[in-house]
Amino acid sequence: MRVPLIAGNWKMNTTVSEAIELVNEMRPGLDEITNVDKVICPPFISLAPVRELIEGSSIKLGAQNIYFEERGAYTGEISPLMLADLCEFVIIGHSERRQYFSETGDIVNKKIQAALRAGLKPILCIGERLEENEAGRTEEVVTEQLRSSLAGIDYLSSLTIAYEPVWAIGTGKAATGEQSNETISLIRHNISQQYGKRIADDLRILYGGSVTAENAAEFINQPEIDGALVGGASLKAAEFLSIVKQTSEIKQ
Ligand code: PGA
């Protein structure tokens, strides 16, 4: 049985004091729900203060990005060693990083390897762009992203995949539950062919893209979908909590 996971990607939102306020609002409700992994991913500079606030709770912490070198002259970057000290999860290959910061499959692969070496749990994001979707190339695109991201990696037990169709991120235009279940099942099949059925059966695959308290159940009700990577709606304590609660009820 895969434990469902709901991750909140706060992106480049919240000052440190706003992050503290948001965590204080979420903490009591989230902490009560124990059959779902709840991961919050604030900006780097809020990781340390947030970590202190959630200590002793069941809430887990994640970063939104990582660099693949351990240390050195890489001005402005944050290394796996620094993160391993602070948090458990790290989002890698988000489409906004691919789009605005030119992250290629090769870079994503290096980041995953580095995260795994440091004992971090990567949440690997993959997903097709609108024109690829419209051209019927979803399968081809996600297959290629899986291939390049996971090249040379033979250890998937701490990996989570988030299927996030790029056209659904931050647009308010979510995919349908059925559509995403189909693509996620294809991703699982792909992993199964490469790594074997047991590993594929154990791998958590999330949906992401305009998930709200209103539409969350449509995704969580799908058998192949193990949770969600939530952007905008994770910045509202009550809404994020509602998504986690619904997940807890549906997947129990
Ligand atoms: P969104 O973002 O929920 O705001 O669409 C999701 C994501 O980017 O992970």
mmCIF file of C-alpha atoms and ligand atoms in Angstrom:
data_model
loop_
_atom_site.group_PDB
_atom_site.id
_atom_site.type_symbol
_atom_site.label_atom_id
_atom_site.label_comp_id
_atom_site.label_asym_id
_atom_site.label_seq_id
_atom_site.Cartn_x
_atom_site.Cartn_y
_atom_site.Cartn_z
ATOM 1 C CA MET A 1 0.000 0.000 0.000
ATOM 2 C CA ARG A 2 1.355 3.382 -1.002
ATOM 3 C CA VAL A 3 0.996 6.096 1.637
ATOM 4 C CA PRO A 4 -0.633 9.114 -0.030
ATOM 5 C CA LEU A 5 1.401 12.304 -0.163
ATOM 6 C CA ILE A 6 0.276 15.910 -0.444
ATOM 7 C CA ALA A 7 3.042 18.432 -1.022
ATOM 8 C CA GLY A 8 2.637 22.190 -0.925
ATOM 9 C CA ASN A 9 4.957 24.053 -3.266
ATOM 10 C CA TRP A 10 4.966 27.625 -2.025
ATOM 11 C CA LYS A 11 7.160 28.731 -4.940
ATOM 12 C CA MET A 12 8.608 32.276 -4.613
ATOM 13 C CA ASN A 13 5.959 33.365 -2.139
ATOM 14 C CA THR A 14 6.046 34.313 1.550
ATOM 15 C CA THR A 15 8.616 36.354 3.437
ATOM 16 C CA VAL A 16 10.084 34.597 6.453
ATOM 17 C CA SER A 17 7.486 36.120 8.757
ATOM 18 C CA GLU A 18 4.648 35.214 6.382
ATOM 19 C CA ALA A 19 5.971 31.654 6.200
ATOM 20 C CA ILE A 20 5.993 31.440 9.974
ATOM 21 C CA GLU A 21 2.436 32.743 10.114
ATOM 22 C CA LEU A 22 1.246 30.260 7.497
ATOM 23 C CA VAL A 23 2.867 27.299 9.236
ATOM 24 C CA ASN A 24 1.397 28.310 12.563
ATOM 25 C CA GLU A 25 -2.030 28.350 10.927
ATOM 26 C CA MET A 26 -1.616 24.952 9.283
ATOM 27 C CA ARG A 27 0.231 23.027 11.901
ATOM 28 C CA PRO A 28 -2.533 21.910 14.311
ATOM 29 C CA GLY A 29 -4.907 20.643 11.603
ATOM 30 C CA LEU A 30 -2.217 18.967 9.511
ATOM 31 C CA ASP A 31 -0.606 17.312 12.481
ATOM 32 C CA GLU A 32 -3.836 15.482 13.337
ATOM 33 C CA ILE A 33 -3.966 13.639 10.024
ATOM 34 C CA THR A 34 -1.684 10.661 10.182
ATOM 35 C CA ASN A 35 -2.476 8.477 7.163
ATOM 36 C CA VAL A 36 -1.168 11.035 4.651
ATOM 37 C CA ASP A 37 2.390 12.337 4.248
ATOM 38 C CA LYS A 38 2.166 16.131 4.386
ATOM 39 C CA VAL A 39 5.134 17.964 2.949
ATOM 40 C CA ILE A 40 5.500 21.728 2.876
ATOM 41 C CA CYS A 41 8.086 23.333 0.603
ATOM 42 C CA PRO A 42 8.715 26.969 1.541
ATOM 43 C CA PRO A 43 11.471 29.103 -0.022
ATOM 44 C CA PHE A 44 15.045 28.228 1.021
ATOM 45 C CA ILE A 45 15.383 31.095 3.480
ATOM 46 C CA SER A 46 12.360 29.899 5.447
ATOM 47 C CA LEU A 47 13.428 26.267 5.750
ATOM 48 C CA ALA A 48 15.286 26.704 9.032
ATOM 49 C CA PRO A 49 12.612 28.701 10.900
ATOM 50 C CA VAL A 50 9.816 26.472 9.556
ATOM 51 C CA ARG A 51 11.751 23.397 10.591
ATOM 52 C CA GLU A 52 11.806 24.620 14.157
ATOM 53 C CA LEU A 53 8.061 25.254 14.113
ATOM 54 C CA ILE A 54 7.149 21.787 12.863
ATOM 55 C CA GLU A 55 9.569 19.909 15.055
ATOM 56 C CA GLY A 56 7.772 17.173 16.943
ATOM 57 C CA SER A 57 4.836 17.256 14.488
ATOM 58 C CA SER A 58 4.071 14.841 11.667
ATOM 59 C CA ILE A 59 4.586 17.541 9.035
ATOM 60 C CA LYS A 60 7.553 17.046 6.720
ATOM 61 C CA LEU A 61 9.720 19.624 5.079
ATOM 62 C CA GLY A 62 10.919 19.926 1.494
ATOM 63 C CA ALA A 63 12.974 22.342 -0.600
ATOM 64 C CA GLN A 64 11.970 23.545 -4.063
ATOM 65 C CA ASN A 65 15.312 23.103 -5.783
ATOM 66 C CA ILE A 66 18.891 21.980 -5.271
ATOM 67 C CA TYR A 67 22.287 22.284 -6.931
ATOM 68 C CA PHE A 68 24.145 19.127 -7.847
ATOM 69 C CA GLU A 69 27.613 19.966 -6.501
ATOM 70 C CA GLU A 70 28.329 19.407 -2.835
ATOM 71 C CA ARG A 71 30.282 22.623 -2.215
ATOM 72 C CA GLY A 72 32.429 25.212 -3.912
ATOM 73 C CA ALA A 73 32.394 28.369 -5.962
ATOM 74 C CA TYR A 74 28.770 28.315 -7.161
ATOM 75 C CA THR A 75 27.515 31.703 -6.026
ATOM 76 C CA GLY A 76 23.932 31.678 -4.891
ATOM 77 C CA GLU A 77 23.405 27.928 -5.074
ATOM 78 C CA ILE A 78 22.294 25.568 -2.303
ATOM 79 C CA SER A 79 23.912 22.150 -2.048
ATOM 80 C CA PRO A 80 22.515 18.734 -1.176
ATOM 81 C CA LEU A 81 24.635 18.658 1.979
ATOM 82 C CA MET A 82 23.106 21.917 3.193
ATOM 83 C CA LEU A 83 19.601 20.645 2.515
ATOM 84 C CA ALA A 84 20.098 17.202 4.000
ATOM 85 C CA ASP A 85 20.682 18.956 7.275
ATOM 86 C CA LEU A 86 17.382 20.806 7.074
ATOM 87 C CA CYS A 87 14.742 18.853 5.218
ATOM 88 C CA GLU A 88 13.691 15.446 3.946
ATOM 89 C CA PHE A 89 12.292 16.140 0.471
ATOM 90 C CA VAL A 90 13.335 18.215 -2.514
ATOM 91 C CA ILE A 91 11.360 19.122 -5.638
ATOM 92 C CA ILE A 92 13.472 18.572 -8.752
ATOM 93 C CA GLY A 93 12.790 19.416 -12.387
ATOM 94 C CA HIS A 94 9.737 21.575 -11.838
ATOM 95 C CA SER A 95 8.526 22.907 -15.191
ATOM 96 C CA GLU A 96 9.135 26.478 -14.034
ATOM 97 C CA ARG A 97 12.813 25.577 -13.534
ATOM 98 C CA ARG A 98 12.931 23.903 -16.934
ATOM 99 C CA GLN A 99 11.210 26.875 -18.566
ATOM 100 C CA TYR A 100 12.740 29.926 -16.842
ATOM 101 C CA PHE A 101 16.104 28.558 -15.744
ATOM 102 C CA SER A 102 16.886 26.318 -18.717
ATOM 103 C CA GLU A 103 17.073 23.101 -16.740
ATOM 104 C CA THR A 104 17.670 20.252 -19.126
ATOM 105 C CA GLY A 105 17.060 16.554 -18.597
ATOM 106 C CA ASP A 106 20.774 16.156 -17.959
ATOM 107 C CA ILE A 107 20.758 18.773 -15.174
ATOM 108 C CA VAL A 108 17.644 17.231 -13.637
ATOM 109 C CA ASN A 109 19.398 13.853 -13.692
ATOM 110 C CA LYS A 110 22.471 15.253 -11.930
ATOM 111 C CA LYS A 111 20.278 16.897 -9.306
ATOM 112 C CA ILE A 112 18.421 13.657 -8.618
ATOM 113 C CA GLN A 113 21.664 11.729 -8.284
ATOM 114 C CA ALA A 114 23.053 14.387 -5.933
ATOM 115 C CA ALA A 115 19.883 14.452 -3.833
ATOM 116 C CA LEU A 116 19.839 10.665 -3.493
ATOM 117 C CA ARG A 117 23.535 10.617 -2.544
ATOM 118 C CA ALA A 118 22.788 13.078 0.246
ATOM 119 C CA GLY A 119 19.866 10.988 1.512
ATOM 120 C CA LEU A 120 17.191 13.432 0.331
ATOM 121 C CA LYS A 121 13.887 12.258 -1.161
ATOM 122 C CA PRO A 122 13.388 13.806 -4.588
ATOM 123 C CA ILE A 123 9.986 14.732 -5.962
ATOM 124 C CA LEU A 124 10.681 14.560 -9.691
ATOM 125 C CA CYS A 125 8.332 16.689 -11.821
ATOM 126 C CA ILE A 126 7.529 15.713 -15.381
ATOM 127 C CA GLY A 127 4.781 16.762 -17.757
ATOM 128 C CA GLU A 128 4.023 17.859 -21.293
ATOM 129 C CA ARG A 129 3.474 21.386 -22.630
ATOM 130 C CA LEU A 130 0.204 22.472 -24.208
ATOM 131 C CA GLU A 131 1.372 22.133 -27.817
ATOM 132 C CA GLU A 132 2.750 18.665 -27.064
ATOM 133 C CA ASN A 133 -0.531 17.677 -25.482
ATOM 134 C CA GLU A 134 -2.498 18.967 -28.450
ATOM 135 C CA ALA A 135 -0.226 17.129 -30.857
ATOM 136 C CA GLY A 136 -0.947 13.872 -28.994
ATOM 137 C CA ARG A 137 2.682 13.630 -27.824
ATOM 138 C CA THR A 138 2.098 13.314 -24.065
ATOM 139 C CA GLU A 139 3.275 9.711 -23.857
ATOM 140 C CA GLU A 140 6.384 10.366 -25.907
ATOM 141 C CA VAL A 141 7.290 13.464 -23.858
ATOM 142 C CA VAL A 142 6.868 11.949 -20.408
ATOM 143 C CA THR A 143 8.681 8.791 -21.503
ATOM 144 C CA GLU A 144 11.644 10.855 -22.657
ATOM 145 C CA GLN A 145 11.613 12.946 -19.469
ATOM 146 C CA LEU A 146 11.645 9.774 -17.381
ATOM 147 C CA ARG A 147 14.487 8.359 -19.429
ATOM 148 C CA SER A 148 16.687 11.430 -19.151
ATOM 149 C CA SER A 149 15.878 12.206 -15.509
ATOM 150 C CA LEU A 150 16.493 8.698 -14.267
ATOM 151 C CA ALA A 151 19.436 7.685 -16.477
ATOM 152 C CA GLY A 152 21.941 5.676 -14.455
ATOM 153 C CA ILE A 153 19.736 5.626 -11.353
ATOM 154 C CA ASP A 154 18.878 2.179 -10.103
ATOM 155 C CA TYR A 155 17.518 3.038 -6.709
ATOM 156 C CA LEU A 156 13.986 4.479 -6.682
ATOM 157 C CA SER A 157 12.753 3.675 -3.207
ATOM 158 C CA SER A 158 12.936 7.248 -1.941
ATOM 159 C CA LEU A 159 11.697 8.835 -5.159
ATOM 160 C CA THR A 160 8.269 10.360 -5.771
ATOM 161 C CA ILE A 161 7.141 11.424 -9.240
ATOM 162 C CA ALA A 162 4.779 14.338 -9.820
ATOM 163 C CA TYR A 163 2.990 14.333 -13.156
ATOM 164 C CA GLU A 164 2.289 17.983 -13.864
ATOM 165 C CA PRO A 165 0.963 18.869 -17.301
ATOM 166 C CA VAL A 166 2.607 22.264 -17.909
ATOM 167 C CA TRP A 167 -0.601 23.729 -19.329
ATOM 168 C CA ALA A 168 -2.359 23.024 -16.018
ATOM 169 C CA ILE A 169 0.174 24.718 -13.725
ATOM 170 C CA GLY A 170 -0.976 28.026 -12.296
ATOM 171 C CA THR A 171 -3.556 28.394 -15.041
ATOM 172 C CA GLY A 172 -6.678 27.349 -13.172
ATOM 173 C CA LYS A 173 -7.175 24.810 -15.979
ATOM 174 C CA ALA A 174 -6.606 21.441 -14.316
ATOM 175 C CA ALA A 175 -6.488 18.202 -16.281
ATOM 176 C CA THR A 176 -9.319 15.763 -15.624
ATOM 177 C CA GLY A 177 -8.961 12.982 -13.097
ATOM 178 C CA GLU A 178 -9.348 10.405 -15.819
ATOM 179 C CA GLN A 179 -6.777 11.983 -18.143
ATOM 180 C CA SER A 180 -4.177 12.196 -15.431
ATOM 181 C CA ASN A 181 -4.910 8.708 -14.145
ATOM 182 C CA GLU A 182 -4.258 7.431 -17.643
ATOM 183 C CA THR A 183 -0.935 9.231 -17.991
ATOM 184 C CA ILE A 184 0.140 8.235 -14.503
ATOM 185 C CA SER A 185 -0.678 4.630 -15.243
ATOM 186 C CA LEU A 186 1.503 4.924 -18.316
ATOM 187 C CA ILE A 187 4.334 6.344 -16.212
ATOM 188 C CA ARG A 188 3.988 3.438 -13.791
ATOM 189 C CA HIS A 189 4.028 0.986 -16.674
ATOM 190 C CA ASN A 190 7.177 2.599 -17.972
ATOM 191 C CA ILE A 191 8.868 2.297 -14.569
ATOM 192 C CA SER A 192 7.693 -1.278 -14.318
ATOM 193 C CA GLN A 193 9.299 -2.169 -17.630
ATOM 194 C CA GLN A 194 12.557 -0.573 -16.585
ATOM 195 C CA TYR A 195 12.747 -1.424 -12.887
ATOM 196 C CA GLY A 196 10.286 -4.252 -12.359
ATOM 197 C CA LYS A 197 6.724 -4.444 -11.121
ATOM 198 C CA ARG A 198 7.482 -4.320 -7.409
ATOM 199 C CA ILE A 199 9.336 -1.044 -7.602
ATOM 200 C CA ALA A 200 6.648 0.424 -9.871
ATOM 201 C CA ASP A 201 3.890 -0.719 -7.512
ATOM 202 C CA ASP A 202 5.641 0.959 -4.571
ATOM 203 C CA LEU A 203 6.393 4.231 -6.336
ATOM 204 C CA ARG A 204 4.243 7.208 -5.399
ATOM 205 C CA ILE A 205 3.035 9.235 -8.351
ATOM 206 C CA LEU A 206 1.233 12.518 -7.740
ATOM 207 C CA TYR A 207 -0.834 14.783 -9.924
ATOM 208 C CA GLY A 208 -0.055 18.513 -9.989
ATOM 209 C CA GLY A 209 -1.548 21.502 -11.779
ATOM 210 C CA SER A 210 -4.306 23.791 -10.460
ATOM 211 C CA VAL A 211 -5.350 21.424 -7.669
ATOM 212 C CA THR A 212 -7.807 23.120 -5.306
ATOM 213 C CA ALA A 213 -9.999 22.031 -2.406
ATOM 214 C CA GLU A 214 -12.822 21.933 -4.930
ATOM 215 C CA ASN A 215 -11.295 19.588 -7.510
ATOM 216 C CA ALA A 216 -8.853 17.577 -5.337
ATOM 217 C CA ALA A 217 -11.209 14.624 -4.838
ATOM 218 C CA GLU A 218 -11.482 14.104 -8.589
ATOM 219 C CA PHE A 219 -7.769 13.290 -8.670
ATOM 220 C CA ILE A 220 -7.364 11.555 -5.348
ATOM 221 C CA ASN A 221 -10.227 9.192 -6.185
ATOM 222 C CA GLN A 222 -8.246 7.778 -9.098
ATOM 223 C CA PRO A 223 -6.531 4.485 -8.303
ATOM 224 C CA GLU A 224 -3.168 5.381 -9.853
ATOM 225 C CA ILE A 225 -2.912 8.832 -8.254
ATOM 226 C CA ASP A 226 -1.211 8.828 -4.862
ATOM 227 C CA GLY A 227 -1.629 12.466 -3.952
ATOM 228 C CA ALA A 228 -0.953 15.935 -5.249
ATOM 229 C CA LEU A 229 1.685 18.601 -5.655
ATOM 230 C CA VAL A 230 -0.226 21.758 -4.845
ATOM 231 C CA GLY A 231 0.974 25.259 -5.743
ATOM 232 C CA GLY A 232 -1.371 28.236 -5.292
ATOM 233 C CA ALA A 233 -3.823 26.424 -3.021
ATOM 234 C CA SER A 234 -1.043 25.467 -0.604
ATOM 235 C CA LEU A 235 -0.660 29.122 0.373
ATOM 236 C CA LYS A 236 -4.057 29.135 2.028
ATOM 237 C CA ALA A 237 -4.004 27.175 5.286
ATOM 238 C CA ALA A 238 -7.683 26.181 5.245
ATOM 239 C CA GLU A 239 -7.626 25.110 1.623
ATOM 240 C CA PHE A 240 -4.438 23.067 1.941
ATOM 241 C CA LEU A 241 -5.817 21.414 5.048
ATOM 242 C CA SER A 242 -9.033 20.590 3.230
ATOM 243 C CA ILE A 243 -7.061 18.891 0.423
ATOM 244 C CA VAL A 244 -5.131 16.822 2.972
ATOM 245 C CA LYS A 245 -8.342 15.919 4.850
ATOM 246 C CA GLN A 246 -10.107 14.807 1.687
ATOM 247 C CA THR A 247 -7.092 12.684 0.777
ATOM 248 C CA SER A 248 -7.102 11.124 4.208
ATOM 249 C CA GLU A 249 -10.770 10.176 3.868
ATOM 250 C CA ILE A 250 -10.609 8.919 0.298
ATOM 251 C CA LYS A 251 -7.469 6.835 0.670
ATOM 252 C CA GLN A 252 -8.161 5.252 4.053
HETATM 253 P P1 PGA B 1 -0.527 25.189 -9.122
HETATM 254 O O1 PGA B 1 1.015 24.736 -9.147
HETATM 255 O O2 PGA B 1 -1.221 24.282 -8.144
HETATM 256 O O3 PGA B 1 -0.499 26.619 -8.662
HETATM 257 O O4 PGA B 1 -1.044 25.027 -10.499
HETATM 258 C C1 PGA B 1 1.359 23.392 -9.064
HETATM 259 C C2 PGA B 1 2.853 23.243 -9.159
HETATM 260 O O5 PGA B 1 3.472 24.033 -9.850
HETATM 261 O O6 PGA B 1 3.438 22.345 -8.530
#
